[in-house]
């Protein structure tokens, strides 16, 4: 029999009725004889509400207490899921992160899982119990409650799956798999049957929030078999996993590239809004100048994304442009102006909020030239101006004005032949 981790996201546990529905998926696997760990998110909207309360209590506050507050949503879901399972005759108990324990770093608000001792989970599963574990949270080396960053329950699920050597980690959510682009923005998006870890990693980090980026990183590193599927399916109409955890039901399998027969040049299109752009002009072109710009930003915990440095005309000075989240714009401007008075020489600084990063992703790009050029052409045909460009082996990203994001995604989706055929 197989060991399965089943993760249910916020919409899938939004109220008691939905929790009952999700619990029926769990019961199906238990009845088939599998050992099951369940990982739950907070009920949808709950985490946002908790975050807002901490801000209302004090705009700047103790990150440890922020975690104590926002982690509570998952505890409610875990308890309710256990109650509902018990009522269905399925032996179950809830575990908070610290009870497992899910050990993490002490980076409150975006902690990393460092270790999960599976002993307790093995014991309880062997005794026939479903272990219902709070997603999103863990415990720091100082014994404090931590959280893993928004969307972190996916990462909890994959980490638990790796720890208990699960045959499968099923991410049940409000869509029935990973799509070529966000199906809520492009109704013609197509569900992908199999996607490689590399492509999924790029899609997640470039804006497809269906999986948290770290969960994909971890699944790739630990070789966890990861499936994204719908919690809204009728639990009695989809088959349980086979004896060895083999896959029979619907959804998207995230797997090694060599398990995918047909490789697409472009597999997906993503957009990430709220990107701000900052340009430093006339920066002295000396060794160490990039470190002088980006060091203070890193010290201020500001994550920089796209970076472009121009070659100067005179060989003495250069222009540097980069992007950061809109929310960090004011802080970054202040940090750089302060650096300009001490360690960094430049002529002027300017910037703006409200950009969108649009990306096309596909492993086929490795062996096909010209994807970037065709992307630029498709955007220019729609009159969309490109402000910045970055590329890697399997993706090309451009920064454009936010108001054109949807138009750009739809245009590229059609251009690369990803639209679903009309019925
Ligand atoms: P959960 O609460 O279950 O974790 P999320 O809201 O975090 O669910 O993620 C699911 C959502 O991700 C979907 O409702 C969909 O709008 C969005 N999404 C964005 N890009 C994609 C994509 N490429 N494929 C599928 N869903 C996507
Ligand atoms: N409840 C958390 C959030 O909303 C974690 C998660 O849902 O994955 O970010
Ligand atoms: Mg999520």
Tab-separated table of C-alpha atoms and ligand atoms in Angstrom:
chain	number	residue	atom	x	y	z
A	1	UNK	CA	0.000	0.000	0.000
A	2	UNK	CA	1.095	3.555	-0.632
A	3	UNK	CA	1.813	6.515	1.610
A	4	UNK	CA	0.149	9.710	0.404
A	5	UNK	CA	0.281	13.341	1.433
A	6	UNK	CA	-2.931	15.183	0.519
A	7	UNK	CA	-2.842	18.986	0.718
A	8	UNK	CA	-5.989	21.102	0.652
A	9	UNK	CA	-5.741	24.834	-0.084
A	10	UNK	CA	-7.827	27.687	1.288
A	11	UNK	CA	-10.773	27.461	-1.110
A	12	UNK	CA	-10.926	23.709	-0.559
A	13	UNK	CA	-11.484	24.204	3.188
A	14	UNK	CA	-13.422	27.486	2.939
A	15	UNK	CA	-16.344	26.272	5.078
A	16	UNK	CA	-17.541	23.149	6.854
A	17	UNK	CA	-19.271	21.812	3.770
A	18	UNK	CA	-16.077	22.113	1.718
A	19	UNK	CA	-14.077	20.498	4.527
A	20	UNK	CA	-16.527	17.582	4.480
A	21	UNK	CA	-16.081	17.301	0.722
A	22	UNK	CA	-12.278	17.330	1.083
A	23	UNK	CA	-12.522	14.746	3.875
A	24	UNK	CA	-14.360	12.413	1.497
A	25	UNK	CA	-11.292	12.503	-0.786
A	26	UNK	CA	-9.223	11.485	2.241
A	27	UNK	CA	-11.638	8.720	3.189
A	28	UNK	CA	-11.450	7.299	-0.346
A	29	UNK	CA	-7.688	6.838	-0.028
A	30	UNK	CA	-7.927	5.489	3.539
A	31	UNK	CA	-10.588	2.991	2.460
A	32	UNK	CA	-8.253	1.844	-0.338
A	33	UNK	CA	-5.762	0.938	2.397
A	34	UNK	CA	-3.281	3.815	2.014
A	35	UNK	CA	-1.483	5.634	4.808
A	36	UNK	CA	-2.361	9.305	4.685
A	37	UNK	CA	-1.010	12.603	5.998
A	38	UNK	CA	-3.252	15.582	5.298
A	39	UNK	CA	-1.838	19.130	5.134
A	40	UNK	CA	-4.316	22.013	5.338
A	41	UNK	CA	-4.274	25.739	4.636
A	42	UNK	CA	-6.329	28.311	6.501
A	43	UNK	CA	-9.907	28.813	5.286
A	44	UNK	CA	-9.811	31.154	2.279
A	45	UNK	CA	-9.525	34.824	3.199
A	46	UNK	CA	-8.534	33.976	6.782
A	47	UNK	CA	-4.800	34.623	6.429
A	48	UNK	CA	-5.471	37.985	4.756
A	49	UNK	CA	-7.734	38.924	7.645
A	50	UNK	CA	-5.116	37.907	10.221
A	51	UNK	CA	-2.371	39.837	8.392
A	52	UNK	CA	-4.610	42.925	8.292
A	53	UNK	CA	-5.228	42.659	12.055
A	54	UNK	CA	-1.495	42.643	12.810
A	55	UNK	CA	-1.084	45.790	10.661
A	56	UNK	CA	-4.028	47.444	12.377
A	57	UNK	CA	-2.551	46.596	15.774
A	58	UNK	CA	0.725	48.278	14.785
A	59	UNK	CA	2.027	49.098	11.286
A	60	UNK	CA	5.520	48.057	12.354
A	61	UNK	CA	5.408	45.055	14.685
A	62	UNK	CA	7.315	42.129	16.185
A	63	UNK	CA	7.688	39.526	13.394
A	64	UNK	CA	7.472	36.705	15.978
A	65	UNK	CA	4.043	37.868	17.093
A	66	UNK	CA	2.980	38.333	13.453
A	67	UNK	CA	3.736	34.626	12.980
A	68	UNK	CA	1.876	33.677	16.163
A	69	UNK	CA	-1.204	35.431	14.782
A	70	UNK	CA	-1.151	34.422	11.101
A	71	UNK	CA	-0.287	30.761	11.815
A	72	UNK	CA	-3.547	30.380	13.744
A	73	UNK	CA	-5.716	30.008	10.611
A	74	UNK	CA	-4.167	26.645	9.794
A	75	UNK	CA	-4.752	25.359	13.326
A	76	UNK	CA	-8.486	25.965	12.948
A	77	UNK	CA	-8.591	24.070	9.627
A	78	UNK	CA	-6.568	21.133	10.978
A	79	UNK	CA	-8.842	20.738	13.980
A	80	UNK	CA	-12.006	20.997	11.892
A	81	UNK	CA	-10.695	18.515	9.308
A	82	UNK	CA	-9.912	16.027	12.109
A	83	UNK	CA	-13.372	16.444	13.642
A	84	UNK	CA	-15.040	15.903	10.268
A	85	UNK	CA	-12.899	12.829	9.505
A	86	UNK	CA	-13.663	11.341	12.924
A	87	UNK	CA	-17.349	11.910	12.341
A	88	UNK	CA	-17.021	9.939	9.076
A	89	UNK	CA	-15.445	7.074	11.007
A	90	UNK	CA	-11.884	7.826	9.914
A	91	UNK	CA	-9.473	7.910	12.876
A	92	UNK	CA	-7.628	11.242	12.670
A	93	UNK	CA	-5.837	13.805	14.815
A	94	UNK	CA	-4.450	17.260	14.201
A	95	UNK	CA	-0.820	18.315	14.563
A	96	UNK	CA	0.398	21.898	14.784
A	97	UNK	CA	3.816	22.522	13.212
A	98	UNK	CA	5.602	22.436	16.579
A	99	UNK	CA	3.971	19.142	17.507
A	100	UNK	CA	5.334	17.203	14.515
A	101	UNK	CA	7.828	19.008	14.814
A	102	UNK	CA	8.414	20.883	11.560
A	103	UNK	CA	11.708	22.608	12.359
A	104	UNK	CA	12.469	25.834	10.533
A	105	UNK	CA	14.950	28.692	10.451
A	106	UNK	CA	14.105	31.731	12.546
A	107	UNK	CA	13.414	34.003	9.544
A	108	UNK	CA	9.941	34.933	10.785
A	109	UNK	CA	7.433	35.495	7.985
A	110	UNK	CA	9.503	33.560	5.432
A	111	UNK	CA	11.119	30.747	7.391
A	112	UNK	CA	12.698	27.756	5.666
A	113	UNK	CA	12.024	24.191	6.760
A	114	UNK	CA	15.286	22.705	8.054
A	115	UNK	CA	14.139	19.303	9.292
A	116	UNK	CA	11.089	17.119	9.883
A	117	UNK	CA	11.549	14.115	12.133
A	118	UNK	CA	9.050	11.622	10.667
A	119	UNK	CA	9.030	9.284	13.696
A	120	UNK	CA	5.799	10.493	15.257
A	121	UNK	CA	4.019	10.555	11.879
A	122	UNK	CA	5.230	7.018	11.063
A	123	UNK	CA	4.045	5.788	14.475
A	124	UNK	CA	0.620	7.358	14.173
A	125	UNK	CA	0.094	6.285	10.559
A	126	UNK	CA	1.121	2.715	11.457
A	127	UNK	CA	-1.504	2.826	14.188
A	128	UNK	CA	-4.087	3.576	11.487
A	129	UNK	CA	-4.435	7.286	12.157
A	130	UNK	CA	-4.694	10.025	9.531
A	131	UNK	CA	-2.272	12.792	10.587
A	132	UNK	CA	-3.790	16.192	9.815
A	133	UNK	CA	-0.970	18.731	9.814
A	134	UNK	CA	-1.162	22.514	9.761
A	135	UNK	CA	0.441	23.884	6.590
A	136	UNK	CA	2.385	27.148	6.442
A	137	UNK	CA	3.892	26.912	9.938
A	138	UNK	CA	6.770	25.449	11.878
A	139	UNK	CA	8.897	26.027	14.941
A	140	UNK	CA	12.160	27.993	15.149
A	141	UNK	CA	15.350	26.890	16.940
A	142	UNK	CA	14.182	29.172	19.781
A	143	UNK	CA	10.878	27.337	20.085
A	144	UNK	CA	8.843	30.139	18.509
A	145	UNK	CA	6.076	29.641	15.923
A	146	UNK	CA	7.239	30.542	12.405
A	147	UNK	CA	5.466	30.871	9.054
A	148	UNK	CA	6.838	29.988	5.633
A	149	UNK	CA	5.672	32.909	3.462
A	150	UNK	CA	2.380	33.276	1.600
A	151	UNK	CA	1.277	30.125	-0.161
A	152	UNK	CA	3.610	28.144	2.113
A	153	UNK	CA	1.297	25.213	2.765
A	154	UNK	CA	2.388	23.734	-0.571
A	155	UNK	CA	5.933	23.660	0.785
A	156	UNK	CA	4.776	22.102	4.067
A	157	UNK	CA	3.068	19.339	2.072
A	158	UNK	CA	6.114	18.574	-0.056
A	159	UNK	CA	8.401	18.639	2.992
A	160	UNK	CA	6.125	16.215	4.854
A	161	UNK	CA	5.982	14.009	1.739
A	162	UNK	CA	9.787	13.921	1.580
A	163	UNK	CA	10.058	13.187	5.308
A	164	UNK	CA	7.612	10.265	5.292
A	165	UNK	CA	8.935	9.064	1.905
A	166	UNK	CA	5.457	9.355	0.423
A	167	UNK	CA	4.713	7.747	-2.913
A	168	UNK	CA	2.743	10.824	-3.878
A	169	UNK	CA	2.058	14.380	-2.810
A	170	UNK	CA	-1.330	15.522	-4.104
A	171	UNK	CA	-2.030	19.250	-4.072
A	172	UNK	CA	-5.823	19.617	-4.110
A	173	UNK	CA	-6.857	23.105	-5.181
A	174	UNK	CA	-9.611	25.090	-6.917
A	175	UNK	CA	-8.383	24.308	-10.460
A	176	UNK	CA	-7.972	20.823	-11.906
A	177	UNK	CA	-4.271	21.116	-12.678
A	178	UNK	CA	-1.526	23.377	-13.934
A	179	UNK	CA	-2.600	25.354	-17.001
A	180	UNK	CA	-0.648	26.968	-19.832
A	181	UNK	CA	-1.470	30.263	-18.116
A	182	UNK	CA	-3.776	31.391	-15.303
A	183	UNK	CA	-7.178	30.021	-16.409
A	184	UNK	CA	-8.907	32.841	-14.543
A	185	UNK	CA	-7.267	35.388	-16.834
A	186	UNK	CA	-7.288	33.403	-20.080
A	187	UNK	CA	-10.346	31.148	-20.351
A	188	UNK	CA	-8.728	29.472	-23.374
A	189	UNK	CA	-5.839	28.208	-21.206
A	190	UNK	CA	-5.216	24.462	-21.529
A	191	UNK	CA	-4.538	21.994	-18.755
A	192	UNK	CA	-1.079	20.443	-18.951
A	193	UNK	CA	-0.896	16.665	-18.304
A	194	UNK	CA	2.788	16.592	-17.366
A	195	UNK	CA	5.168	19.449	-16.671
A	196	UNK	CA	8.859	19.238	-15.807
A	197	UNK	CA	10.145	20.439	-12.435
A	198	UNK	CA	12.281	23.057	-14.212
A	199	UNK	CA	9.351	24.551	-16.118
A	200	UNK	CA	7.093	24.467	-13.059
A	201	UNK	CA	9.802	26.179	-11.030
A	202	UNK	CA	10.044	28.988	-13.576
A	203	UNK	CA	6.264	29.285	-13.861
A	204	UNK	CA	5.833	29.457	-10.092
A	205	UNK	CA	8.596	31.996	-9.575
A	206	UNK	CA	7.377	34.096	-12.506
A	207	UNK	CA	3.830	34.475	-11.261
A	208	UNK	CA	1.782	31.251	-11.495
A	209	UNK	CA	0.719	31.046	-7.864
A	210	UNK	CA	-0.798	27.572	-8.208
A	211	UNK	CA	2.302	26.216	-6.374
A	212	UNK	CA	4.646	28.090	-4.060
A	213	UNK	CA	8.097	28.276	-5.690
A	214	UNK	CA	9.862	26.666	-2.753
A	215	UNK	CA	7.548	23.661	-2.882
A	216	UNK	CA	8.664	22.952	-6.445
A	217	UNK	CA	12.333	23.448	-5.541
A	218	UNK	CA	11.955	20.994	-2.708
A	219	UNK	CA	10.018	18.453	-4.772
A	220	UNK	CA	12.735	18.592	-7.429
A	221	UNK	CA	15.535	18.184	-4.901
A	222	UNK	CA	13.833	15.367	-2.977
A	223	UNK	CA	12.260	13.694	-6.021
A	224	UNK	CA	8.736	13.960	-4.616
A	225	UNK	CA	6.020	12.898	-7.068
A	226	UNK	CA	3.804	15.925	-7.127
A	227	UNK	CA	0.305	16.150	-8.597
A	228	UNK	CA	-1.917	19.239	-8.816
A	229	UNK	CA	-5.605	18.312	-8.951
A	230	UNK	CA	-9.090	19.562	-8.137
A	231	UNK	CA	-10.640	19.222	-4.717
A	232	UNK	CA	-14.039	19.911	-6.334
A	233	UNK	CA	-14.118	16.572	-8.174
A	234	UNK	CA	-16.741	14.183	-6.846
A	235	UNK	CA	-14.699	12.068	-4.404
A	236	UNK	CA	-16.607	8.948	-5.455
A	237	UNK	CA	-16.038	9.490	-9.159
A	238	UNK	CA	-12.239	9.578	-9.111
A	239	UNK	CA	-10.274	6.403	-8.418
A	240	UNK	CA	-8.012	6.037	-5.382
A	241	UNK	CA	-4.299	5.626	-5.958
A	242	UNK	CA	-3.120	2.222	-7.069
A	243	UNK	CA	-1.313	-0.117	-4.684
A	244	UNK	CA	2.094	1.339	-5.416
A	245	UNK	CA	0.886	4.885	-5.544
A	246	UNK	CA	0.657	4.804	-9.333
A	247	UNK	CA	-1.325	7.547	-10.939
A	248	UNK	CA	-4.742	6.931	-12.410
A	249	UNK	CA	-6.791	10.045	-11.821
A	250	UNK	CA	-7.010	13.504	-13.349
A	251	UNK	CA	-4.601	16.384	-12.725
A	252	UNK	CA	-1.116	17.554	-13.651
A	253	UNK	CA	1.957	15.499	-12.774
A	254	UNK	CA	5.071	17.551	-12.042
A	255	UNK	CA	7.973	15.256	-12.890
A	256	UNK	CA	11.458	14.874	-14.370
A	257	UNK	CA	11.883	16.122	-17.910
A	258	UNK	CA	12.715	12.645	-19.214
A	259	UNK	CA	9.255	11.411	-18.199
A	260	UNK	CA	7.742	13.776	-20.765
A	261	UNK	CA	7.592	12.502	-24.310
A	262	UNK	CA	6.433	15.556	-26.179
A	263	UNK	CA	8.474	18.638	-25.360
A	264	UNK	CA	6.894	21.998	-26.141
A	265	UNK	CA	8.963	24.984	-27.226
A	266	UNK	CA	6.735	27.170	-25.080
A	267	UNK	CA	4.761	25.420	-22.320
A	268	UNK	CA	3.372	28.387	-20.458
A	269	UNK	CA	2.943	32.136	-20.137
A	270	UNK	CA	2.946	33.989	-16.812
A	271	UNK	CA	2.456	37.514	-15.580
A	272	UNK	CA	3.541	39.146	-12.335
A	273	UNK	CA	2.192	42.587	-11.590
A	274	UNK	CA	3.284	45.321	-9.174
A	275	UNK	CA	6.871	45.468	-10.352
A	276	UNK	CA	8.702	48.758	-9.786
A	277	UNK	CA	11.666	49.915	-11.855
A	278	UNK	CA	14.600	52.037	-10.646
A	279	UNK	CA	17.321	53.558	-12.841
A	280	UNK	CA	20.635	54.970	-11.630
A	281	UNK	CA	22.342	57.162	-14.226
A	282	UNK	CA	25.979	58.097	-14.388
A	283	UNK	CA	27.163	55.462	-11.936
A	284	UNK	CA	30.988	55.389	-11.800
A	285	UNK	CA	32.028	52.332	-13.827
A	286	UNK	CA	34.543	50.775	-11.431
A	287	UNK	CA	34.995	47.198	-10.235
A	288	UNK	CA	32.716	46.700	-7.262
A	289	UNK	CA	30.079	49.187	-8.372
A	290	UNK	CA	27.314	46.589	-8.730
A	291	UNK	CA	28.091	45.369	-5.218
A	292	UNK	CA	27.883	48.971	-3.988
A	293	UNK	CA	24.384	49.288	-5.516
A	294	UNK	CA	22.938	45.908	-4.608
A	295	UNK	CA	24.706	45.347	-1.272
A	296	UNK	CA	22.703	48.001	0.604
A	297	UNK	CA	19.470	46.751	-0.985
A	298	UNK	CA	20.212	43.191	0.128
A	299	UNK	CA	21.058	44.459	3.612
A	300	UNK	CA	17.616	46.083	3.669
A	301	UNK	CA	16.049	42.678	2.724
A	302	UNK	CA	14.889	44.029	-0.657
A	303	UNK	CA	14.753	41.328	-3.314
A	304	UNK	CA	15.967	42.611	-6.675
A	305	UNK	CA	14.744	40.871	-9.799
A	306	UNK	CA	15.632	41.927	-13.371
A	307	UNK	CA	18.937	43.819	-13.686
A	308	UNK	CA	20.267	45.617	-16.762
A	309	UNK	CA	23.581	47.484	-16.872
A	310	UNK	CA	24.403	49.555	-19.943
A	311	UNK	CA	27.911	49.981	-21.316
A	312	UNK	CA	28.848	53.616	-21.011
A	313	UNK	CA	29.822	55.818	-23.944
A	314	UNK	CA	32.843	57.272	-22.217
A	315	UNK	CA	33.948	54.122	-20.414
A	316	UNK	CA	33.790	56.004	-17.121
A	317	UNK	CA	30.176	55.842	-16.101
A	318	UNK	CA	27.266	53.501	-16.633
A	319	UNK	CA	23.461	53.276	-16.188
A	320	UNK	CA	21.923	50.503	-14.087
A	321	UNK	CA	18.218	49.614	-14.159
A	322	UNK	CA	16.554	46.935	-12.033
A	323	UNK	CA	13.151	45.864	-10.756
A	324	UNK	CA	11.802	45.270	-7.249
A	325	UNK	CA	8.283	44.732	-5.871
A	326	UNK	CA	6.167	47.933	-5.844
A	327	UNK	CA	5.809	47.584	-2.083
A	328	UNK	CA	9.578	48.020	-1.638
A	329	UNK	CA	9.885	51.057	-3.940
A	330	UNK	CA	9.964	53.841	-1.341
A	331	UNK	CA	12.320	51.904	0.914
A	332	UNK	CA	14.697	51.158	-2.002
A	333	UNK	CA	14.778	54.803	-3.107
A	334	UNK	CA	15.642	55.869	0.442
A	335	UNK	CA	18.362	53.205	0.791
A	336	UNK	CA	19.988	54.204	-2.512
A	337	UNK	CA	19.827	57.939	-1.825
A	338	UNK	CA	21.514	57.300	1.522
A	339	UNK	CA	24.161	55.143	-0.183
A	340	UNK	CA	24.626	58.006	-2.688
A	341	UNK	CA	25.773	60.190	0.160
A	342	UNK	CA	28.392	57.684	1.346
A	343	UNK	CA	29.558	54.646	-0.597
A	344	UNK	CA	28.048	55.097	-4.065
A	345	UNK	CA	28.556	57.776	-6.758
A	346	UNK	CA	25.866	58.441	-9.383
A	347	UNK	CA	24.409	61.434	-11.247
A	348	UNK	CA	20.684	60.814	-10.854
A	349	UNK	CA	18.095	58.308	-9.698
A	350	UNK	CA	14.596	57.816	-11.110
A	351	UNK	CA	11.946	55.135	-11.019
A	352	UNK	CA	8.304	54.216	-11.262
A	353	UNK	CA	5.845	51.662	-9.939
A	354	UNK	CA	3.189	49.753	-11.873
A	355	UNK	CA	5.094	47.437	-14.189
A	356	UNK	CA	4.258	43.844	-15.098
A	357	UNK	CA	6.701	41.088	-15.899
A	358	UNK	CA	5.449	38.812	-18.665
A	359	UNK	CA	7.321	35.560	-19.268
A	360	UNK	CA	7.215	32.679	-21.706
A	361	UNK	CA	8.583	29.376	-20.423
A	362	UNK	CA	9.514	26.105	-22.105
A	363	UNK	CA	12.305	23.520	-22.038
A	364	UNK	CA	12.159	23.439	-25.852
A	365	UNK	CA	13.797	26.886	-25.865
A	366	UNK	CA	17.100	25.180	-25.137
A	367	UNK	CA	17.167	23.774	-28.640
A	368	UNK	CA	15.105	26.356	-30.568
A	369	UNK	CA	16.546	29.731	-31.438
A	370	UNK	CA	14.375	32.786	-31.967
A	371	UNK	CA	11.781	32.467	-29.204
A	372	UNK	CA	12.779	35.817	-27.710
A	373	UNK	CA	12.644	37.522	-31.121
A	374	UNK	CA	9.201	36.102	-31.888
A	375	UNK	CA	7.956	37.178	-28.450
A	376	UNK	CA	9.072	40.758	-29.087
A	377	UNK	CA	7.350	40.712	-32.480
A	378	UNK	CA	4.090	39.387	-31.034
A	379	UNK	CA	4.085	42.166	-28.422
A	380	UNK	CA	4.967	44.906	-30.886
A	381	UNK	CA	2.099	43.748	-33.148
A	382	UNK	CA	-0.189	44.687	-30.253
A	383	UNK	CA	1.558	48.030	-29.771
A	384	UNK	CA	3.017	46.983	-26.404
A	385	UNK	CA	6.287	48.671	-25.443
A	386	UNK	CA	9.027	46.572	-23.817
A	387	UNK	CA	11.006	48.299	-21.067
A	388	UNK	CA	13.391	45.565	-19.901
A	389	UNK	CA	14.298	42.059	-21.041
A	390	UNK	CA	15.885	39.097	-19.251
A	391	UNK	CA	16.415	35.575	-20.497
A	392	UNK	CA	17.548	32.251	-19.112
A	393	UNK	CA	17.913	28.840	-20.712
A	394	UNK	CA	14.191	28.056	-20.602
A	395	UNK	CA	12.446	31.429	-20.268
A	396	UNK	CA	12.264	34.959	-21.649
A	397	UNK	CA	10.799	37.760	-19.537
A	398	UNK	CA	9.919	41.336	-20.403
A	399	UNK	CA	8.812	44.255	-18.285
A	400	UNK	CA	5.840	46.210	-19.661
A	401	UNK	CA	3.240	48.624	-18.304
A	402	UNK	CA	0.853	46.873	-15.942
A	403	UNK	CA	-2.277	47.943	-17.829
A	404	UNK	CA	-1.189	45.842	-20.843
A	405	UNK	CA	-0.476	42.672	-18.834
A	406	UNK	CA	-3.653	40.785	-19.719
A	407	UNK	CA	-3.483	41.787	-23.368
A	408	UNK	CA	0.144	40.628	-23.537
A	409	UNK	CA	-0.580	37.272	-21.899
A	410	UNK	CA	-3.516	36.589	-24.198
A	411	UNK	CA	-1.563	37.641	-27.297
A	412	UNK	CA	1.426	35.411	-26.451
A	413	UNK	CA	-0.812	32.516	-25.476
A	414	UNK	CA	-2.459	32.631	-28.900
A	415	UNK	CA	0.816	33.330	-30.724
A	416	UNK	CA	2.499	30.182	-29.355
A	417	UNK	CA	-0.497	27.990	-30.198
A	418	UNK	CA	-1.464	27.329	-26.591
A	419	UNK	CA	-5.160	28.258	-26.885
A	420	UNK	CA	-7.623	25.454	-26.310
A	421	UNK	CA	-9.302	24.407	-29.518
A	422	UNK	CA	-12.903	25.546	-29.824
A	423	UNK	CA	-15.326	22.722	-29.060
B	1	LIG	P1	-4.834	27.170	-2.878
B	1	LIG	O1	-5.610	28.029	-1.964
B	1	LIG	O2	-5.488	25.852	-3.159
B	1	LIG	O3	-3.392	27.040	-2.497
B	1	LIG	P2	-4.110	29.174	-4.843
B	1	LIG	O4	-5.093	30.288	-4.983
B	1	LIG	O5	-2.875	29.412	-4.062
B	1	LIG	O6	-4.899	27.889	-4.301
B	1	LIG	O7	-3.657	28.644	-6.294
B	1	LIG	C1	-4.624	28.256	-7.233
B	1	LIG	C2	-4.866	29.414	-8.214
B	1	LIG	O8	-3.678	29.611	-8.979
B	1	LIG	C3	-5.917	29.140	-9.242
B	1	LIG	O9	-7.196	29.487	-8.766
B	1	LIG	C4	-5.485	29.999	-10.437
B	1	LIG	O10	-6.230	31.178	-10.546
B	1	LIG	C5	-4.047	30.379	-10.095
B	1	LIG	N1	-3.131	30.117	-11.201
B	1	LIG	C6	-2.208	31.001	-11.679
B	1	LIG	N2	-1.535	30.500	-12.695
B	1	LIG	C7	-1.991	29.239	-12.890
B	1	LIG	C8	-1.680	28.202	-13.821
B	1	LIG	N3	-0.730	28.364	-14.741
B	1	LIG	N4	-2.345	27.041	-13.727
B	1	LIG	C9	-3.311	26.863	-12.790
B	1	LIG	N5	-3.664	27.817	-11.895
B	1	LIG	C10	-3.020	28.991	-11.939
B	2	LIG	N1	-2.777	30.309	4.504
B	2	LIG	C1	-1.499	30.713	3.944
B	2	LIG	C2	-1.675	31.812	2.915
B	2	LIG	O1	-2.791	32.223	2.652
B	2	LIG	C3	-0.718	29.568	3.402
B	2	LIG	C4	-1.331	28.854	2.216
B	2	LIG	O2	-2.524	29.013	1.943
B	2	LIG	O3	-0.604	28.108	1.549
B	2	LIG	O4	-0.713	32.300	2.387
B	3	LIG	MG1	-1.722	28.321	-2.722
